[in-house]
Tab-separated table of C-alpha atoms in Angstrom:
chain	number	residue	atom	x	y	z
G	1	MET	CA	0.097	-0.008	0.068
G	2	THR	CA	1.725	3.264	-0.838
G	3	THR	CA	1.488	4.623	2.480
G	4	GLY	CA	3.664	7.199	5.062
G	5	LYS	CA	5.457	9.123	2.688
G	6	ALA	CA	4.299	12.610	1.273
G	7	HIS	CA	1.680	12.558	-1.380
G	8	PRO	CA	2.297	14.461	-5.311
G	9	ASP	CA	-0.464	16.116	-4.245
G	10	LEU	CA	1.557	18.335	-1.657
G	11	PRO	CA	2.909	20.848	-4.462
G	12	LEU	CA	-0.783	21.265	-5.741
G	13	VAL	CA	-1.851	22.355	-1.896
G	14	GLU	CA	1.040	24.481	-1.366
G	15	ALA	CA	0.245	26.315	-4.710
G	16	ILE	CA	-3.698	26.670	-3.007
G	17	LEU	CA	-1.937	28.322	-0.295
G	18	ARG	CA	0.412	30.703	-1.773
G	19	GLY	CA	-3.149	31.921	-3.726
G	20	GLU	CA	-2.569	30.853	-6.636
G	21	GLU	CA	-6.195	30.488	-8.687
G	22	ASP	CA	-5.356	27.601	-11.390
G	23	ALA	CA	-4.279	25.317	-8.333
G	24	MET	CA	-7.764	25.569	-7.314
G	25	ARG	CA	-9.229	24.854	-10.579
G	26	GLU	CA	-6.746	22.563	-11.204
G	27	VAL	CA	-8.224	20.198	-7.948
G	28	TYR	CA	-11.785	21.139	-8.950
G	29	THR	CA	-11.624	20.167	-12.591
G	30	ARG	CA	-9.667	16.996	-11.158
G	31	TYR	CA	-12.468	15.965	-8.173
G	32	ALA	CA	-15.447	18.083	-8.953
G	33	ARG	CA	-17.674	15.021	-10.548
G	34	GLU	CA	-16.675	12.525	-8.425
G	35	VAL	CA	-17.923	14.581	-5.490
G	36	TRP	CA	-20.319	15.438	-7.007
G	37	VAL	CA	-21.605	11.817	-7.430
G	38	PHE	CA	-20.554	10.397	-4.052
G	39	LEU	CA	-22.935	13.528	-2.797
G	40	ARG	CA	-25.964	12.561	-5.184
G	41	HIS	CA	-25.752	9.171	-3.481
G	42	HIS	CA	-26.057	10.609	-0.101
G	43	LEU	CA	-28.147	13.634	-1.030
G	44	GLY	CA	-30.104	12.744	-3.419
G	45	ASP	CA	-31.392	16.139	-5.292
G	46	PRO	CA	-28.863	16.931	-7.844
G	47	ASP	CA	-29.302	20.982	-7.321
G	48	LEU	CA	-28.208	20.844	-3.682
G	49	CYS	CA	-25.437	18.620	-4.626
G	50	ALA	CA	-23.655	20.830	-6.991
G	51	GLU	CA	-24.563	23.677	-4.139
G	52	ILE	CA	-22.771	21.174	-1.598
G	53	ARG	CA	-20.094	20.557	-4.296
G	54	ASP	CA	-18.646	23.923	-4.400
G	55	ASP	CA	-19.217	24.515	-0.814
G	56	VAL	CA	-16.538	21.592	-0.392
G	57	PHE	CA	-14.044	23.066	-2.591
G	58	THR	CA	-14.601	26.478	-1.186
G	59	GLU	CA	-13.905	24.371	2.627
G	60	ALA	CA	-10.497	22.841	1.213
G	61	TRP	CA	-9.777	25.892	-0.338
G	62	ARG	CA	-10.224	28.008	2.692
G	63	SER	CA	-8.306	25.065	4.928
G	64	ALA	CA	-5.733	23.703	2.403
G	65	SER	CA	-3.340	24.254	5.345
G	66	LYS	CA	-4.787	21.478	7.256
G	67	PHE	CA	-3.449	19.117	4.522
G	68	ARG	CA	-0.680	17.314	5.670
G	69	GLY	CA	0.637	15.347	3.112
G	70	GLU	CA	0.136	12.333	4.949
G	71	GLY	CA	-2.625	10.609	2.257
G	72	SER	CA	-3.996	12.226	-0.894
G	73	LEU	CA	-5.738	15.244	-1.396
G	74	LYS	CA	-8.709	13.421	-3.011
G	75	SER	CA	-8.899	11.622	0.307
G	76	TRP	CA	-9.177	14.598	2.021
G	77	ILE	CA	-11.862	15.902	-0.384
G	78	PHE	CA	-13.731	13.247	-0.089
G	79	GLY	CA	-13.822	13.255	3.737
G	80	ILE	CA	-14.889	16.804	3.703
G	81	ALA	CA	-17.284	15.987	1.626
G	82	ARG	CA	-18.902	13.418	3.872
G	83	HIS	CA	-18.782	15.919	6.782
G	84	ARG	CA	-20.548	17.855	4.270
G	85	ALA	CA	-23.042	15.450	3.342
G	86	LEU	CA	-23.765	14.297	7.263
G	87	ASP	CA	-24.448	18.149	8.223
G	88	VAL	CA	-26.971	18.409	5.285
G	89	MET	CA	-28.139	14.880	6.083
G	90	GLY	CA	-28.757	16.502	9.858
G	91	ARG	CA	-30.659	19.388	9.299
G	92	GLY	CA	-33.074	16.963	7.174
G	93	ARG	CA	-32.780	18.942	4.030
G	94	ALA	CA	-35.350	17.826	1.202
G	95	TRP	CA	-34.356	14.452	-0.527
G	96	VAL	CA	-34.705	14.163	-3.764
G	97	PRO	CA	-35.798	10.369	-5.040
G	98	LEU	CA	-32.990	9.110	-6.883
G	99	GLU	CA	-35.420	7.137	-9.201
G	100	ASP	CA	-35.206	10.273	-11.473
G	101	ALA	CA	-31.673	9.259	-12.236
G	102	ALA	CA	-32.811	6.440	-14.201
G	103	GLU	CA	-34.292	9.263	-16.492
G	104	ALA	CA	-30.628	9.561	-18.281
G	105	ALA	CA	-29.464	6.489	-18.703
G	106	PRO	CA	-28.536	5.762	-22.631
G	107	ALA	CA	-31.201	5.638	-24.859
G	108	GLY	CA	-31.568	2.350	-27.296
G	109	ASP	CA	-33.843	-0.866	-27.205
G	110	PRO	CA	-36.688	0.330	-24.801
G	111	GLU	CA	-36.665	-2.667	-23.025
G	112	ARG	CA	-33.364	-3.343	-22.198
G	113	GLN	CA	-33.600	0.715	-21.389
G	114	ALA	CA	-36.073	-0.228	-19.199
G	115	LEU	CA	-34.883	-3.347	-17.214
G	116	ARG	CA	-31.504	-1.115	-16.841
G	117	ARG	CA	-33.244	1.401	-15.266
G	118	GLU	CA	-34.964	-1.086	-13.100
G	119	ALA	CA	-31.870	-2.218	-12.108
G	120	VAL	CA	-30.314	1.037	-11.414
G	121	GLU	CA	-33.542	1.659	-9.266
G	122	GLU	CA	-32.992	-1.853	-7.033
G	123	PHE	CA	-29.297	-0.617	-6.659
G	124	ASN	CA	-29.849	2.929	-5.778
G	125	ARG	CA	-32.500	1.681	-3.244
G	126	ALA	CA	-30.523	-1.300	-1.947
G	127	LEU	CA	-27.710	1.156	-1.278
G	128	ARG	CA	-29.351	3.871	0.329
G	129	ALA	CA	-30.883	1.143	2.953
G	130	LEU	CA	-27.126	0.800	4.056
G	131	ASP	CA	-25.882	2.664	7.167
G	132	GLU	CA	-24.373	5.578	6.307
G	133	ASP	CA	-21.096	4.481	7.662
G	134	HIS	CA	-21.387	1.411	5.223
G	135	ARG	CA	-22.421	3.494	2.452
G	136	SER	CA	-20.122	6.140	2.367
G	137	VAL	CA	-17.008	3.641	2.443
G	138	LEU	CA	-18.297	1.544	-1.007
G	139	LEU	CA	-18.506	5.163	-2.664
G	140	MET	CA	-15.756	6.144	-1.513
G	141	ALA	CA	-13.754	3.245	-3.012
G	142	PHE	CA	-16.479	2.640	-5.985
G	143	VAL	CA	-16.884	6.852	-7.044
G	144	GLY	CA	-13.947	7.684	-5.221
G	145	GLY	CA	-11.572	4.850	-6.373
G	146	LEU	CA	-10.021	5.531	-2.988
G	147	SER	CA	-7.597	2.867	-1.646
G	148	TYR	CA	-8.634	0.949	2.234
G	149	ALA	CA	-5.493	3.343	3.608
G	150	GLU	CA	-6.667	6.435	1.905
G	151	ILE	CA	-10.329	6.046	2.880
G	152	GLY	CA	-9.327	5.215	6.485
G	153	ARG	CA	-7.562	8.462	6.487
G	154	ALA	CA	-10.980	10.633	5.316
G	155	LEU	CA	-13.571	8.682	8.063
G	156	GLY	CA	-10.162	8.871	11.018
G	157	CYS	CA	-10.875	5.251	10.981
G	158	PRO	CA	-8.114	2.514	11.259
G	159	GLU	CA	-7.858	0.484	8.205
G	160	GLY	CA	-9.019	-3.076	10.094
G	161	THR	CA	-12.234	-1.262	10.462
G	162	ILE	CA	-12.591	-0.295	6.869
G	163	LYS	CA	-12.160	-4.100	5.830
G	164	THR	CA	-14.545	-4.894	8.313
G	165	ARG	CA	-17.159	-2.380	7.028
G	166	VAL	CA	-16.330	-3.547	3.599
G	167	PHE	CA	-17.887	-7.111	4.602
G	168	TYR	CA	-20.788	-6.319	6.322
G	169	ALA	CA	-21.766	-3.671	3.740
G	170	ARG	CA	-21.158	-6.610	0.923
G	171	ARG	CA	-23.001	-8.801	3.329
G	172	LYS	CA	-26.004	-5.935	3.971
G	173	LEU	CA	-26.101	-5.434	-0.095
G	174	ARG	CA	-25.943	-9.109	-0.143
G	175	GLU	CA	-29.647	-9.385	1.727
G	176	LEU	CA	-31.444	-6.345	-0.394
G	177	MET	CA	-30.263	-7.052	-3.719
G	178	PRO	CA	-31.697	-9.307	-5.850
G	179	GLU	CA	-29.029	-11.335	-7.720
G	180	GLN	CA	-28.926	-9.734	-11.106
G	181	GLY	CA	-26.317	-7.510	-13.056
G	182	HIS	CA	-26.021	-3.987	-13.561
G	183	GLY	CA	-25.166	-1.660	-16.204
J	1	MET	CA	-12.651	-18.974	1.543
J	2	ASP	CA	-10.163	-16.735	3.304
J	3	GLU	CA	-12.047	-13.380	4.884
J	4	ARG	CA	-8.928	-10.932	4.329
J	5	VAL	CA	-7.753	-11.686	0.935
J	6	ALA	CA	-11.964	-11.629	0.547
J	7	SER	CA	-11.669	-8.121	1.704
J	8	LEU	CA	-9.428	-6.538	-0.398
J	9	ILE	CA	-11.500	-7.612	-3.469
J	10	PRO	CA	-13.121	-4.476	-3.950
J	11	PHE	CA	-9.827	-2.577	-3.481
J	12	TYR	CA	-8.499	-4.873	-6.585
J	13	LEU	CA	-11.142	-4.067	-8.668
J	14	ASN	CA	-10.454	-0.405	-8.190
J	15	ARG	CA	-6.964	-0.684	-8.440
J	16	THR	CA	-5.596	0.546	-5.448
J	17	LEU	CA	-4.038	-2.163	-4.173
J	18	ALA	CA	-0.181	-2.886	-3.805
J	19	PRO	CA	1.376	-5.615	-5.908
J	20	GLU	CA	1.881	-8.468	-3.392
J	21	GLU	CA	-1.865	-8.118	-2.293
J	22	GLU	CA	-2.607	-7.957	-6.097
J	23	GLU	CA	-1.175	-11.082	-6.295
J	24	ALA	CA	-2.684	-12.979	-3.151
J	25	VAL	CA	-6.034	-11.877	-4.465
J	26	GLU	CA	-5.337	-13.518	-7.766
J	27	ALA	CA	-3.650	-16.638	-6.107
J	28	ALA	CA	-6.919	-17.167	-4.195
J	29	LEU	CA	-9.106	-16.529	-7.749
J	30	LEU	CA	-7.057	-18.766	-9.164
J	31	LYS	CA	-8.064	-22.038	-6.565
J	32	ASP	CA	-11.040	-20.849	-4.344
J	33	ASN	CA	-14.343	-21.267	-6.201
J	34	VAL	CA	-16.218	-19.386	-2.965
J	35	MET	CA	-13.566	-16.600	-3.482
J	36	ARG	CA	-14.102	-16.322	-7.654
J	37	GLU	CA	-17.870	-16.401	-6.455
J	38	GLU	CA	-17.829	-13.379	-4.423
J	39	PHE	CA	-15.402	-11.610	-6.938
J	40	PHE	CA	-18.016	-11.328	-9.275
J	41	ARG	CA	-20.884	-10.312	-6.537
J	42	TRP	CA	-18.204	-7.583	-5.964
J	43	LEU	CA	-17.980	-7.069	-9.985
J	44	GLU	CA	-21.672	-6.689	-9.872
J	45	VAL	CA	-22.103	-4.016	-6.946
J	46	LYS	CA	-18.785	-1.915	-9.075
J	47	ARG	CA	-20.816	-2.427	-12.248
J	48	GLY	CA	-23.880	-1.345	-9.880
J	49	PHE	CA	-22.093	1.976	-9.619
J	50	ASP	CA	-20.827	2.432	-12.827
J	51	ALA	CA	-24.191	2.676	-13.946
J	52	ALA	CA	-25.866	4.789	-11.086
J	53	GLY	CA	-23.020	6.910	-12.206
J	54	ARG	CA	-23.672	7.108	-15.509
J	55	ALA	CA	-27.894	7.214	-15.184
J	56	PHE	CA	-26.616	10.778	-13.284
J	57	GLY	CA	-26.168	12.292	-16.381
J	58	GLU	CA	-23.835	14.796	-17.047
J	59	ALA	CA	-25.653	17.916	-16.726
J	60	GLY	CA	-23.713	20.078	-13.605
J	61	ALA	CA	-22.013	17.099	-12.639
J	62	SER	CA	-18.454	18.211	-13.453
J	63	GLY	CA	-19.582	21.906	-12.019
J	64	ASP	CA	-17.845	24.844	-14.021
J	65	PRO	CA	-14.065	25.838	-12.924
J	66	ALA	CA	-14.157	29.274	-14.389
J	67	ARG	CA	-17.519	29.912	-12.561
J	68	PHE	CA	-16.528	28.263	-8.799
J	69	ALA	CA	-13.043	30.116	-9.717
J	70	ALA	CA	-15.094	33.294	-9.865
J	71	LYS	CA	-16.767	32.676	-6.821
J	72	LEU	CA	-13.653	31.851	-4.972
J	73	ARG	CA	-12.033	35.439	-6.212
J	74	LYS	CA	-15.146	36.999	-4.453
J	75	ARG	CA	-15.101	35.445	-0.945
J	76	SER	CA	-11.251	35.767	-1.282
J	77	THR	CA	-11.349	39.520	0.448
J	78	LEU	CA	-10.330	37.484	4.246
J	79	TYR	CA	-8.857	34.004	3.329
J	80	ILE	CA	-5.950	33.578	0.681
J	81	PRO	CA	-6.518	36.291	-1.641
J	82	LEU	CA	-5.907	34.661	-5.409
J	83	ARG	CA	-3.665	35.347	-7.728
J	84	ARG	CA	-3.888	34.640	-11.439
J	85	ALA	CA	-0.501	33.002	-12.947
J	86	SER	CA	0.315	36.586	-13.911
J	87	ALA	CA	0.945	37.665	-10.626
J	88	ARG	CA	3.398	35.356	-9.765
J	89	TYR	CA	6.383	37.683	-11.060
J	90	LEU	CA	5.099	39.781	-7.986
J	91	ARG	CA	6.567	37.933	-5.558
J	92	ILE	CA	8.700	38.863	-3.012
J	93	PRO	CA	11.605	36.267	-3.030
J	94	ALA	CA	12.267	34.424	-0.643
J	95	TRP	CA	15.754	35.507	0.605
J	96	ALA	CA	14.029	39.315	0.925
J	97	TRP	CA	11.801	38.037	3.476
J	98	GLN	CA	14.737	37.952	6.305
J	99	PRO	CA	16.077	41.367	5.979
J	100	ALA	CA	11.980	42.797	5.574
J	101	ALA	CA	11.455	41.218	8.971
J	102	VAL	CA	13.959	42.587	10.586
J	103	LEU	CA	13.090	46.127	9.069
J	104	ILE	CA	9.605	45.735	10.291
J	105	VAL	CA	10.446	45.063	13.385
J	106	ALA	CA	12.731	48.053	13.697
J	107	LEU	CA	10.055	50.234	12.789
J	108	GLN	CA	7.764	48.881	15.811
J	109	ILE	CA	10.399	49.303	17.664
J	110	VAL	CA	11.020	53.067	16.644
J	111	ALA	CA	6.793	53.599	16.845
J	112	LEU	CA	6.313	51.858	19.695
J	113	GLY	CA	9.023	54.423	21.116
J	114	LEU	CA	7.283	57.608	19.369
J	115	PHE	CA	3.603	56.408	21.063
J	116	ILE	CA	5.602	56.306	24.853
J	117	ALA	CA	7.032	59.436	24.054
J	118	GLY	CA	3.810	61.644	23.384
J	119	ILE	CA	1.990	59.712	26.175
J	120	HIS	CA	4.733	61.588	28.540
J	121	LEU	CA	4.187	64.863	26.615
J	122	ASP	CA	0.297	65.020	26.219
J	123	GLN	CA	0.538	64.419	30.485
J	124	LYS	CA	3.185	67.018	30.777
J	125	GLU	CA	0.620	69.625	29.110
J	126	GLY	CA	-1.637	68.130	31.488
J	127	TYR	CA	-4.033	66.258	28.269
J	128	ARG	CA	-5.996	63.674	29.465
J	129	GLY	CA	-8.631	62.992	26.669
J	130	LEU	CA	-8.547	61.310	23.324
J	131	SER	CA	-8.549	63.463	20.176
J	132	VAL	CA	-12.560	63.090	20.629
J	133	SER	CA	-14.621	63.896	23.441
J	134	GLY	CA	-15.247	60.969	25.342
J	135	ALA	CA	-19.322	60.588	24.423
J	136	ALA	CA	-18.399	60.829	20.657
J	137	ALA	CA	-16.063	57.673	21.007
J	138	ALA	CA	-18.427	56.108	23.026
J	139	GLU	CA	-20.819	56.696	20.317
J	140	ALA	CA	-18.441	55.504	17.648
J	141	VAL	CA	-17.929	52.429	19.164
J	142	GLN	CA	-20.971	49.843	18.491
J	143	THR	CA	-20.812	46.200	20.103
J	144	TYR	CA	-22.416	43.023	18.077
J	145	ASN	CA	-23.134	39.875	19.428
J	146	VAL	CA	-21.946	37.367	17.108
J	147	ILE	CA	-22.118	33.629	16.671
J	148	PHE	CA	-19.448	32.461	14.013
J	149	GLU	CA	-19.759	29.070	12.177
J	150	PRO	CA	-19.104	26.150	14.191
J	151	GLU	CA	-16.234	24.781	11.778
J	152	ALA	CA	-14.568	28.604	11.773
J	153	THR	CA	-11.057	28.220	13.323
J	154	GLU	CA	-9.612	30.589	15.917
J	155	ARG	CA	-7.293	32.267	13.499
J	156	GLU	CA	-9.895	32.447	10.856
J	157	ILE	CA	-12.126	34.244	13.058
J	158	ARG	CA	-9.062	37.166	14.296
J	159	THR	CA	-8.064	37.666	10.777
J	160	LEU	CA	-11.843	38.143	10.153
J	161	LEU	CA	-11.510	40.736	13.371
J	162	LEU	CA	-8.990	42.032	12.601
J	163	ALA	CA	-9.846	42.994	8.778
J	164	TYR	CA	-12.870	44.810	9.919
J	165	ARG	CA	-10.908	46.821	12.914
J	166	ALA	CA	-13.028	44.758	15.826
J	167	GLN	CA	-12.007	43.316	18.685
J	168	PHE	CA	-13.104	40.664	21.047
J	169	ALA	CA	-15.015	42.173	23.792
J	170	GLU	CA	-16.466	39.156	25.551
J	171	GLY	CA	-17.428	35.398	24.807
J	172	PRO	CA	-18.297	32.897	24.106
J	173	ASN	CA	-21.114	32.188	26.282
J	174	ARG	CA	-22.755	28.672	26.331
J	175	ILE	CA	-24.500	28.762	22.834
J	176	GLY	CA	-21.010	30.383	21.039
J	177	LEU	CA	-21.992	33.705	21.136
J	178	TYR	CA	-19.522	36.261	21.304
J	179	ARG	CA	-19.996	40.149	21.745
J	180	VAL	CA	-17.567	41.423	19.517
J	181	ARG	CA	-16.539	45.691	18.926
J	182	PHE	CA	-16.414	47.571	16.275
J	183	THR	CA	-14.172	50.723	16.500
J	184	ASP	CA	-14.762	52.014	13.038
J	185	PRO	CA	-18.951	50.492	12.660
J	186	ASP	CA	-19.646	51.966	9.265
J	187	PRO	CA	-22.768	50.508	8.055
J	188	GLU	CA	-21.590	49.294	4.895
J	189	LYS	CA	-18.966	47.556	6.782
J	190	LEU	CA	-20.796	46.112	9.164
J	191	GLU	CA	-23.496	44.267	6.479
J	192	ARG	CA	-20.330	42.778	4.957
J	193	PHE	CA	-19.138	41.792	7.874
J	194	GLN	CA	-22.381	39.750	8.174
J	195	ARG	CA	-22.074	38.196	5.053
J	196	GLU	CA	-18.728	36.476	5.826
J	197	PRO	CA	-19.195	33.230	5.167
J	198	ILE	CA	-17.942	32.093	8.984
J	199	VAL	CA	-20.528	34.651	10.258
J	200	GLN	CA	-23.439	32.266	11.195
J	201	PHE	CA	-25.437	35.132	13.255
J	202	MET	CA	-24.963	38.878	13.911
J	203	GLU	CA	-27.179	41.370	15.973
J	204	ARG	CA	-26.776	44.730	17.664
J	205	ASN	CA	-25.865	44.823	21.120
J	206	LEU	CA	-28.214	47.676	22.594
């Protein structure tokens, strides 16, 4: 596992600390979509997610001095995103069901499209039924592409805890989802 | 099935494992049918995420970096002033910081000396008040009840107060409320202060 040494993202963070606009734009360009998808799975409403995504990057910019370079910039940003998602969920902001997402499914054979939509809805329902802890671990792994060590740092948990959460998340998903393909 | 290796499968699929961990997963997949079944279940989960991500569509997902940068520029008065790349040439070279710091300290010492000398002169001449009358000075100072965003750091709050020539008068109390004294309570400035991202609540303390 690539841990322990200073991350190659550090020069980018240093540029942000120097107030270089291009550096912040670079970070935004790299991670904005992944953060939005992560938030979308947690919060639902696409417009709200876009608003919170920009808050996440504003927060990253404001507190860039707190980034120590022990993990990746991406895992640090996902940590902020998760905090913001929890904050919004705690305040009980309106939740728009994810089912509307299926409207954007690619065009093609209508029957196949309907099946695909159904599969996506099934998957999203199962994901929402997971505890937030378990959902976040899966999202960070499959949406953020983070390693278990990075997820541990983002969530402030030991690596062993992340692996345990992965195990229980999978077990719960198996109970909730019929055995069928997605996508 | 080796649970330790099975827990690595999601990270094998997102390609974040170290080479030796990848090898362990691949070896287990070759010899263990149950592990292979587990692998395909995880693959199904991964496909679920991929399909859900695609179904969310692109509209607004990636945001607009230029618009975001413009938003930051508007909010950058107090935190980190954003600079465009062309401004890099104006930066003070690293070697100049030490003499600059010495010069600033020397100037501060001189200013302090002049200030103390001024007080002595005033006392000799029997001068007791400020340049404005006591009543007028009191009128110029206004106190506000302020609650800052919980995630705001002490440094951020202090920088903000410094920028607005304000000081803590009291607080925080149990609900995190501070009394903040503004020595320059220009209404426009106060309104701007209220709109600062780390200010959650603000009202005049009468």
